[in-house]
CSV table of C-alpha atoms in Angstrom, one decimal:
chain,number,residue,atom,x,y,z
A,1,MET,CA,187.1,-3.5,31.3
A,2,ALA,CA,190.4,-4.7,32.8
A,3,GLU,CA,192.0,-1.9,34.6
A,4,ARG,CA,195.2,-0.3,33.4
A,5,ALA,CA,197.6,2.3,34.9
A,6,ASP,CA,196.7,4.8,32.3
A,7,ASP,CA,193.0,4.4,32.7
A,8,ILE,CA,190.7,7.4,33.5
A,9,HIS,CA,188.3,7.1,36.5
A,10,ILE,CA,185.4,9.5,36.8
A,11,ALA,CA,183.0,9.3,39.8
A,12,LEU,CA,181.0,12.4,40.0
A,13,ARG,CA,177.7,13.7,41.6
A,14,LEU,CA,176.1,17.1,40.7
A,15,ALA,CA,172.7,18.6,41.6
A,16,ARG,CA,171.5,21.6,39.8
A,17,GLY,CA,167.8,22.5,39.9
A,18,ASP,CA,165.8,19.4,38.8
A,19,PHE,CA,168.9,17.8,37.2
A,20,ARG,CA,170.9,15.2,38.9
A,21,MET,CA,174.2,13.6,37.6
A,22,ASP,CA,175.4,10.5,39.4
A,23,LEU,CA,177.9,8.4,37.5
A,24,ASP,CA,181.0,6.2,38.0
A,25,LEU,CA,183.0,5.6,34.8
A,26,ARG,CA,186.4,3.9,33.9
A,27,LEU,CA,187.6,4.8,30.5
A,28,PRO,CA,190.5,3.6,28.5
A,29,GLY,CA,193.6,5.8,28.7
A,30,SER,CA,194.0,5.8,24.8
A,31,GLY,CA,191.7,6.1,21.9
A,32,CYS,CA,188.4,8.0,21.6
A,33,SER,CA,185.6,7.6,24.2
A,34,VAL,CA,182.4,9.0,22.9
A,35,VAL,CA,179.7,10.2,25.3
A,36,PHE,CA,176.3,9.8,23.5
A,37,GLY,CA,172.8,10.7,24.5
A,38,PRO,CA,169.8,13.2,24.0
A,39,SER,CA,169.9,16.8,24.8
A,40,GLY,CA,169.8,17.5,28.5
A,41,CYS,CA,171.2,14.1,29.5
A,42,GLY,CA,174.4,15.7,31.0
A,43,LYS,CA,176.9,15.2,28.3
A,44,SER,CA,178.3,18.7,28.3
A,45,THR,CA,178.0,18.9,32.0
A,46,LEU,CA,180.3,15.9,32.3
A,47,LEU,CA,182.9,17.4,30.1
A,48,ARG,CA,182.9,20.7,32.0
A,49,ALA,CA,183.2,18.9,35.3
A,50,ILE,CA,186.3,16.9,33.9
A,51,ALA,CA,187.8,20.3,32.8
A,52,GLY,CA,187.2,21.8,36.3
A,53,LEU,CA,184.5,24.2,35.1
A,54,GLU,CA,181.7,22.9,37.3
A,55,PRO,CA,182.5,23.7,40.9
A,56,ARG,CA,179.3,22.0,42.2
A,57,ALA,CA,180.5,18.6,40.8
A,58,HIS,CA,181.8,16.5,43.7
A,59,GLY,CA,183.6,13.2,43.5
A,60,GLU,CA,186.8,11.8,42.1
A,61,ILE,CA,188.6,12.3,38.8
A,62,ARG,CA,191.9,10.4,38.1
A,63,VAL,CA,193.7,10.5,34.8
A,64,GLY,CA,196.3,7.7,34.9
A,65,GLU,CA,198.2,8.2,38.1
A,66,ALA,CA,197.2,11.8,38.5
A,67,CYS,CA,194.5,12.9,40.9
A,68,TRP,CA,192.7,15.9,39.4
A,69,GLN,CA,189.9,15.8,42.1
A,70,ASP,CA,188.9,13.9,45.2
A,71,ALA,CA,186.9,14.5,48.5
A,72,ARG,CA,189.9,16.7,49.8
A,73,SER,CA,191.0,18.9,47.0
A,74,ALA,CA,190.5,19.8,43.3
A,75,LEU,CA,193.0,21.1,40.7
A,76,PRO,CA,192.0,24.4,39.3
A,77,ALA,CA,191.1,24.2,35.4
A,78,HIS,CA,194.3,25.7,34.2
A,79,ARG,CA,196.3,23.0,36.0
A,80,ARG,CA,194.4,19.9,34.6
A,81,GLY,CA,196.2,19.7,31.2
A,82,VAL,CA,192.9,19.8,29.2
A,83,GLY,CA,192.6,20.8,25.6
A,84,MET,CA,188.9,21.7,24.9
A,85,VAL,CA,186.9,22.4,21.8
A,86,PHE,CA,183.4,23.6,22.1
A,87,GLN,CA,180.4,23.7,19.7
A,88,HIS,CA,181.6,27.2,18.7
A,89,SER,CA,185.3,27.6,18.1
A,90,ALA,CA,185.8,30.5,20.6
A,91,LEU,CA,188.9,31.8,18.7
A,92,LEU,CA,190.3,35.2,19.6
A,93,PRO,CA,188.8,37.5,17.0
A,94,HIS,CA,191.5,40.1,16.9
A,95,LEU,CA,194.3,37.5,16.2
A,96,SER,CA,195.2,35.8,13.1
A,97,VAL,CA,195.0,32.0,12.8
A,98,VAL,CA,198.7,31.6,13.5
A,99,ASP,CA,198.5,34.0,16.5
A,100,ASN,CA,195.6,32.0,17.9
A,101,LEU,CA,197.6,28.8,17.7
A,102,ARG,CA,200.7,30.4,19.1
A,103,PHE,CA,198.7,31.7,22.2
A,104,GLY,CA,198.1,28.3,23.6
A,105,TRP,CA,201.4,26.9,22.4
A,106,LYS,CA,203.5,29.6,24.0
A,107,ARG,CA,201.6,29.2,27.3
A,108,ALA,CA,202.2,25.4,27.3
A,109,ARG,CA,205.9,25.9,26.4
A,110,ALA,CA,205.4,23.0,23.9
A,111,ALA,CA,207.9,21.9,21.4
A,112,PRO,CA,208.1,23.7,18.1
A,113,GLU,CA,207.5,20.6,16.1
A,114,LEU,CA,204.1,20.1,17.8
A,115,LEU,CA,202.9,23.4,16.3
A,116,GLU,CA,204.2,22.5,12.9
A,117,ARG,CA,202.8,19.0,13.1
A,118,TRP,CA,199.2,20.0,13.6
A,119,ILE,CA,199.4,22.9,11.1
A,120,GLU,CA,200.3,20.5,8.6
A,121,ARG,CA,198.0,17.6,9.6
A,122,LEU,CA,194.9,19.8,9.8
A,123,ALA,CA,195.8,21.6,6.5
A,124,LEU,CA,196.0,25.0,8.1
A,125,ALA,CA,198.9,26.6,6.2
A,126,PRO,CA,196.7,28.5,3.7
A,127,LEU,CA,194.7,30.0,6.6
A,128,LEU,CA,197.6,31.3,9.0
A,129,SER,CA,197.4,34.9,8.1
A,130,ARG,CA,193.6,35.2,8.1
A,131,LYS,CA,191.4,36.4,11.0
A,132,PRO,CA,188.6,34.1,12.3
A,133,ASP,CA,185.8,36.1,10.9
A,134,SER,CA,187.0,35.3,7.4
A,135,LEU,CA,186.8,31.5,7.9
A,136,SER,CA,184.1,29.1,7.3
A,137,GLY,CA,182.6,27.2,10.2
A,138,GLY,CA,184.5,24.0,9.4
A,139,GLU,CA,187.8,26.0,9.1
A,140,ARG,CA,187.2,27.7,12.4
A,141,GLN,CA,186.7,24.3,14.1
A,142,ARG,CA,189.9,23.0,12.5
A,143,VAL,CA,191.7,25.9,14.0
A,144,ALA,CA,190.2,25.4,17.3
A,145,LEU,CA,191.1,21.7,17.2
A,146,ALA,CA,194.6,22.5,16.4
A,147,ARG,CA,194.7,25.2,19.1
A,148,ALA,CA,193.8,22.6,21.6
A,149,LEU,CA,196.4,20.1,20.4
A,150,VAL,CA,199.3,22.5,20.3
A,151,SER,CA,198.9,23.2,24.0
A,152,ASN,CA,200.2,19.6,24.6
A,153,PRO,CA,197.3,18.4,26.7
A,154,ARG,CA,197.0,15.3,28.7
A,155,LEU,CA,193.3,14.9,27.7
A,156,LEU,CA,191.3,16.2,24.8
A,157,LEU,CA,187.7,17.1,25.3
A,158,LEU,CA,185.5,17.8,22.3
A,159,ASP,CA,181.9,19.1,23.1
A,160,GLU,CA,179.8,18.5,20.0
A,161,PRO,CA,182.3,20.2,17.8
A,162,LEU,CA,180.3,19.5,14.6
A,163,SER,CA,176.8,20.5,15.9
A,164,ALA,CA,176.9,24.0,14.5
A,165,LEU,CA,178.0,22.9,11.0
A,166,ASP,CA,175.8,21.8,8.1
A,167,ALA,CA,176.1,18.4,6.5
A,168,PRO,CA,178.7,19.1,3.9
A,169,ARG,CA,181.0,20.9,6.5
A,170,ARG,CA,180.6,17.9,8.8
A,171,GLY,CA,181.7,15.7,6.1
A,172,GLU,CA,184.8,17.8,5.4
A,173,ILE,CA,185.9,17.8,9.0
A,174,LEU,CA,185.2,14.2,10.0
A,175,PRO,CA,188.4,12.8,8.3
A,176,TYR,CA,190.4,15.4,10.3
A,177,LEU,CA,188.9,14.2,13.5
A,178,GLU,CA,189.6,10.6,12.5
A,179,ALA,CA,193.3,11.6,11.9
A,180,VAL,CA,193.4,13.1,15.5
A,181,ARG,CA,191.9,9.9,16.9
A,182,ARG,CA,194.6,7.9,15.3
A,183,GLU,CA,197.6,10.2,15.8
A,184,ALA,CA,197.2,12.5,18.8
A,185,GLY,CA,198.5,9.9,21.2
A,186,ILE,CA,196.4,11.1,24.1
A,187,PRO,CA,192.8,10.1,25.2
A,188,VAL,CA,190.0,12.0,23.6
A,189,LEU,CA,186.6,12.3,25.2
A,190,TYR,CA,184.0,13.4,22.5
A,191,VAL,CA,180.4,14.4,23.1
A,192,THR,CA,177.8,14.1,20.5
A,193,HIS,CA,174.1,13.1,19.8
A,194,ALA,CA,174.9,12.1,16.1
A,195,LEU,CA,175.2,8.4,15.4
A,196,GLU,CA,177.3,9.1,12.3
A,197,GLU,CA,180.0,10.6,14.5
A,198,VAL,CA,179.8,7.7,17.0
A,199,ALA,CA,180.2,5.1,14.2
A,200,ARG,CA,183.2,7.0,12.7
A,201,LEU,CA,185.2,7.9,15.8
A,202,ALA,CA,184.2,5.9,18.8
A,203,ASP,CA,186.6,3.2,20.3
A,204,HIS,CA,184.6,3.3,23.7
A,205,LEU,CA,181.0,4.4,24.0
A,206,ILE,CA,179.2,5.7,26.9
A,207,VAL,CA,175.4,6.2,26.7
A,208,LEU,CA,174.0,8.7,29.1
A,209,ASP,CA,170.3,9.1,30.1
A,210,ALA,CA,169.3,11.7,32.7
A,211,GLY,CA,172.7,12.1,34.2
A,212,ARG,CA,173.3,8.3,34.6
A,213,VAL,CA,175.2,5.8,32.5
A,214,SER,CA,172.7,3.4,30.8
A,215,ALA,CA,175.5,1.5,28.9
A,216,ALA,CA,179.2,1.6,28.4
A,217,GLY,CA,181.8,-0.5,26.7
A,218,PRO,CA,183.7,-1.2,23.4
A,219,ALA,CA,181.9,1.0,20.9
A,220,LEU,CA,180.8,-1.7,18.5
A,221,ASP,CA,179.5,-3.9,21.3
A,222,VAL,CA,177.3,-1.0,22.6
A,223,LEU,CA,176.2,0.3,19.2
A,224,ASN,CA,175.0,-3.2,18.1
A,225,ARG,CA,172.9,-4.0,21.1
A,226,ASP,CA,169.2,-4.2,20.4
A,227,ASP,CA,168.1,-3.7,24.0
A,228,LEU,CA,169.0,0.0,24.2
A,229,PRO,CA,167.1,3.1,23.0
A,230,LEU,CA,169.6,3.3,20.1
A,231,ALA,CA,167.9,0.3,18.5
A,232,LEU,CA,164.5,2.3,18.5
A,233,ARG,CA,165.8,5.4,16.6
A,234,ASP,CA,164.9,6.0,13.0
A,235,ASP,CA,168.6,5.7,12.1
A,236,ALA,CA,169.1,2.5,14.1
A,237,GLY,CA,171.3,-0.1,12.7
A,238,VAL,CA,174.6,-2.1,13.1
A,239,VAL,CA,178.2,-1.0,12.6
A,240,LEU,CA,180.8,-3.5,11.3
A,241,GLU,CA,184.6,-3.3,11.0
A,242,ALA,CA,185.6,-3.7,7.4
A,243,GLU,CA,188.6,-3.9,5.2
A,244,VAL,CA,188.7,-2.6,1.6
A,245,SER,CA,189.6,-5.6,-0.7
A,246,ALA,CA,189.0,-3.8,-4.0
A,247,ARG,CA,187.8,-0.6,-5.6
A,248,ASP,CA,186.5,-0.6,-9.2
A,249,ALA,CA,186.8,2.3,-11.8
A,250,HIS,CA,183.4,3.7,-10.8
A,251,GLY,CA,184.3,4.1,-7.0
A,252,LEU,CA,182.5,0.9,-5.9
A,253,LEU,CA,184.2,-0.6,-2.8
A,254,SER,CA,184.3,-4.4,-2.0
A,255,LEU,CA,184.6,-4.8,1.7
A,256,HIS,CA,185.5,-7.8,3.7
A,257,THR,CA,183.4,-7.9,6.9
A,258,SER,CA,182.3,-10.5,9.5
A,259,ALA,CA,178.9,-10.6,7.7
A,260,GLY,CA,180.6,-11.5,4.4
A,261,THR,CA,181.7,-9.4,1.4
A,262,LEU,CA,179.6,-6.1,1.1
A,263,HIS,CA,179.7,-3.6,-1.7
A,264,ALA,CA,179.5,0.1,-1.0
A,265,HIS,CA,180.3,3.6,-2.5
A,266,GLY,CA,182.8,5.6,-0.4
A,267,GLY,CA,185.8,7.6,-0.7
A,268,ALA,CA,189.1,6.7,-2.7
A,269,HIS,CA,190.1,4.1,-0.1
A,270,PRO,CA,192.9,1.9,-1.5
A,271,PRO,CA,192.8,-1.9,-0.9
A,272,GLY,CA,193.9,-2.7,2.7
A,273,THR,CA,192.2,0.3,4.2
A,274,ARG,CA,190.3,-0.5,7.4
A,275,LEU,CA,187.1,1.4,8.0
A,276,ARG,CA,183.6,1.0,9.5
A,277,VAL,CA,180.5,0.4,7.6
A,278,ARG,CA,177.0,1.3,9.0
A,279,ILE,CA,174.0,-0.6,7.8
A,280,GLN,CA,170.8,1.1,8.8
A,281,ALA,CA,167.8,-1.2,9.7
A,282,ARG,CA,165.5,0.9,7.4
A,283,ASP,CA,167.8,0.0,4.4
A,284,VAL,CA,167.6,-3.8,4.8
A,285,SER,CA,164.9,-5.8,3.0
A,286,LEU,CA,164.1,-9.4,3.5
A,287,ALA,CA,163.3,-12.1,1.0
A,288,LEU,CA,162.5,-15.9,1.2
A,289,GLY,CA,165.0,-16.7,-1.6
A,290,ARG,CA,168.0,-15.2,-3.3
A,291,HIS,CA,167.2,-12.8,-6.2
A,292,ASP,CA,170.0,-12.1,-8.5
A,293,ASP,CA,167.7,-10.4,-11.1
A,294,SER,CA,167.6,-7.1,-9.3
A,295,SER,CA,169.9,-4.1,-8.9
A,296,LEU,CA,170.7,-5.0,-5.2
A,297,LEU,CA,174.3,-6.0,-4.8
A,298,ASN,CA,174.4,-7.0,-1.2
A,299,LEU,CA,172.6,-10.4,-0.8
A,300,LEU,CA,173.3,-12.0,2.6
A,301,PRO,CA,172.0,-15.4,3.8
A,302,ALA,CA,170.6,-14.8,7.2
A,303,THR,CA,168.6,-16.5,10.0
A,304,LEU,CA,165.7,-14.7,11.6
A,305,VAL,CA,166.3,-14.5,15.4
A,306,ALA,CA,163.4,-12.4,16.7
A,307,LEU,CA,160.7,-9.9,15.7
A,308,SER,CA,159.9,-6.8,17.8
A,309,ASP,CA,156.9,-4.5,17.3
A,310,LEU,CA,157.8,-0.8,16.9
A,311,PRO,CA,155.5,2.3,16.9
A,312,GLY,CA,153.7,3.1,13.6
A,313,GLY,CA,153.0,-0.5,12.5
A,314,GLN,CA,156.6,-1.3,12.0
A,315,VAL,CA,158.5,-4.4,13.1
A,316,GLN,CA,162.1,-4.7,13.7
A,317,ALA,CA,163.7,-8.1,12.7
A,318,ARG,CA,166.9,-9.1,14.4
A,319,LEU,CA,168.9,-11.4,12.1
A,320,GLU,CA,172.1,-13.4,12.3
A,321,VAL,CA,174.4,-13.4,9.3
A,322,GLN,CA,177.6,-15.6,9.8
A,323,GLY,CA,177.2,-14.9,13.6
A,324,GLN,CA,177.0,-11.2,13.1
A,325,ALA,CA,173.8,-9.4,14.3
A,326,LEU,CA,171.9,-7.4,11.6
A,327,LEU,CA,168.7,-5.3,12.0
A,328,ALA,CA,165.9,-5.0,9.4
A,329,ARG,CA,162.8,-2.7,9.7
A,330,ILE,CA,159.7,-3.8,7.9
A,331,SER,CA,156.1,-3.5,8.0
A,332,HIS,CA,153.5,-5.8,9.8
A,333,ARG,CA,152.0,-6.5,6.4
A,334,SER,CA,155.4,-7.8,5.2
A,335,VAL,CA,155.7,-10.1,8.2
A,336,GLU,CA,152.3,-11.5,7.5
A,337,ARG,CA,152.8,-11.8,3.8
A,338,LEU,CA,156.0,-13.7,4.1
A,339,GLY,CA,154.9,-15.7,7.1
A,340,LEU,CA,158.0,-14.7,9.1
A,341,GLN,CA,158.8,-16.7,12.2
A,342,PRO,CA,162.0,-16.8,14.3
A,343,GLY,CA,164.4,-19.6,13.1
A,344,MET,CA,163.5,-19.1,9.5
A,345,PRO,CA,166.3,-18.8,6.9
A,346,LEU,CA,166.0,-15.5,4.9
A,347,TRP,CA,168.1,-13.3,2.6
A,348,ALA,CA,168.9,-9.8,3.7
A,349,GLN,CA,169.2,-7.3,0.9
A,350,VAL,CA,171.0,-3.9,1.0
A,351,LYS,CA,171.6,-1.5,-1.8
A,352,ALA,CA,175.3,-0.6,-2.1
A,353,VAL,CA,174.4,3.1,-2.3
A,354,ALA,CA,172.7,2.8,1.1
A,355,LEU,CA,175.7,1.7,3.1
A,356,LEU,CA,177.5,4.3,5.1
A,357,VAL,CA,181.2,4.3,5.2
């Protein structure tokens, strides 16, 4: 990544019991950088160290031209200009929603329009007079997100903000997080172990393993690599940039992608909307010829690039579709029955209802 004046440089070391963190990161000074990895790999520790909440973390943190920490000194947490949202909202229980928001806003001496903007953008007006214990989990996290933003932070840190929510509540709050990513105007560092959140939110992706960086770079480049543990997960797949070209009366979207036109069911996205579509390997089937006499709407001419054995008698097929990588997960018996060999032309088939947008 070419260095820019607003980039973020993080070089940290920390030892705690058996855990060791040793990493050197350069992150873009805009957009959403997602830190991804399994539990215990150091994701939350990294965020706490950036926020100044890990006194045993040694090294250097620079945010643009500002030095937050080096070998000689370290700014205390309250001077780092960080807005932080944790797994649980940590709202002040005795204050109403509006007073929770005003608490951070007044301390930051931020402009009045900043408070008004995020109340409107995160749809909080109906909640302002209520206390935190009367809110749903998703509502509490929206308030916590607004509280962090109205403090006018230099950097927004989100530590698995959706992990305590069930699937419907996660689905409700993700569009708000996408709005923050687009409109906040500050860099966001987001921790998660959920690929859905990575696919929806990440501009830059950092994969952590046991306190070290195993991969980092533009999000789609890292997500679509087949040499990382990501490709071995049950929900492995590829993520494509897409533009909505049409939407029919039943909500079926036609999407223009680098792999060709795809059809998927999604939200009420008008033509011209740019979004991402995730194609999971387990949802891709293979055929030797094109079959138009089935319910499958997505039929893509492909070339088989490689076959890799997986546990449980499965095989992962790496395909190329108009220069775009695609993964399919099939059985050994299917490989033998179809006589699959690298270099063969095939048809990749995906149900419209299986695509994730």
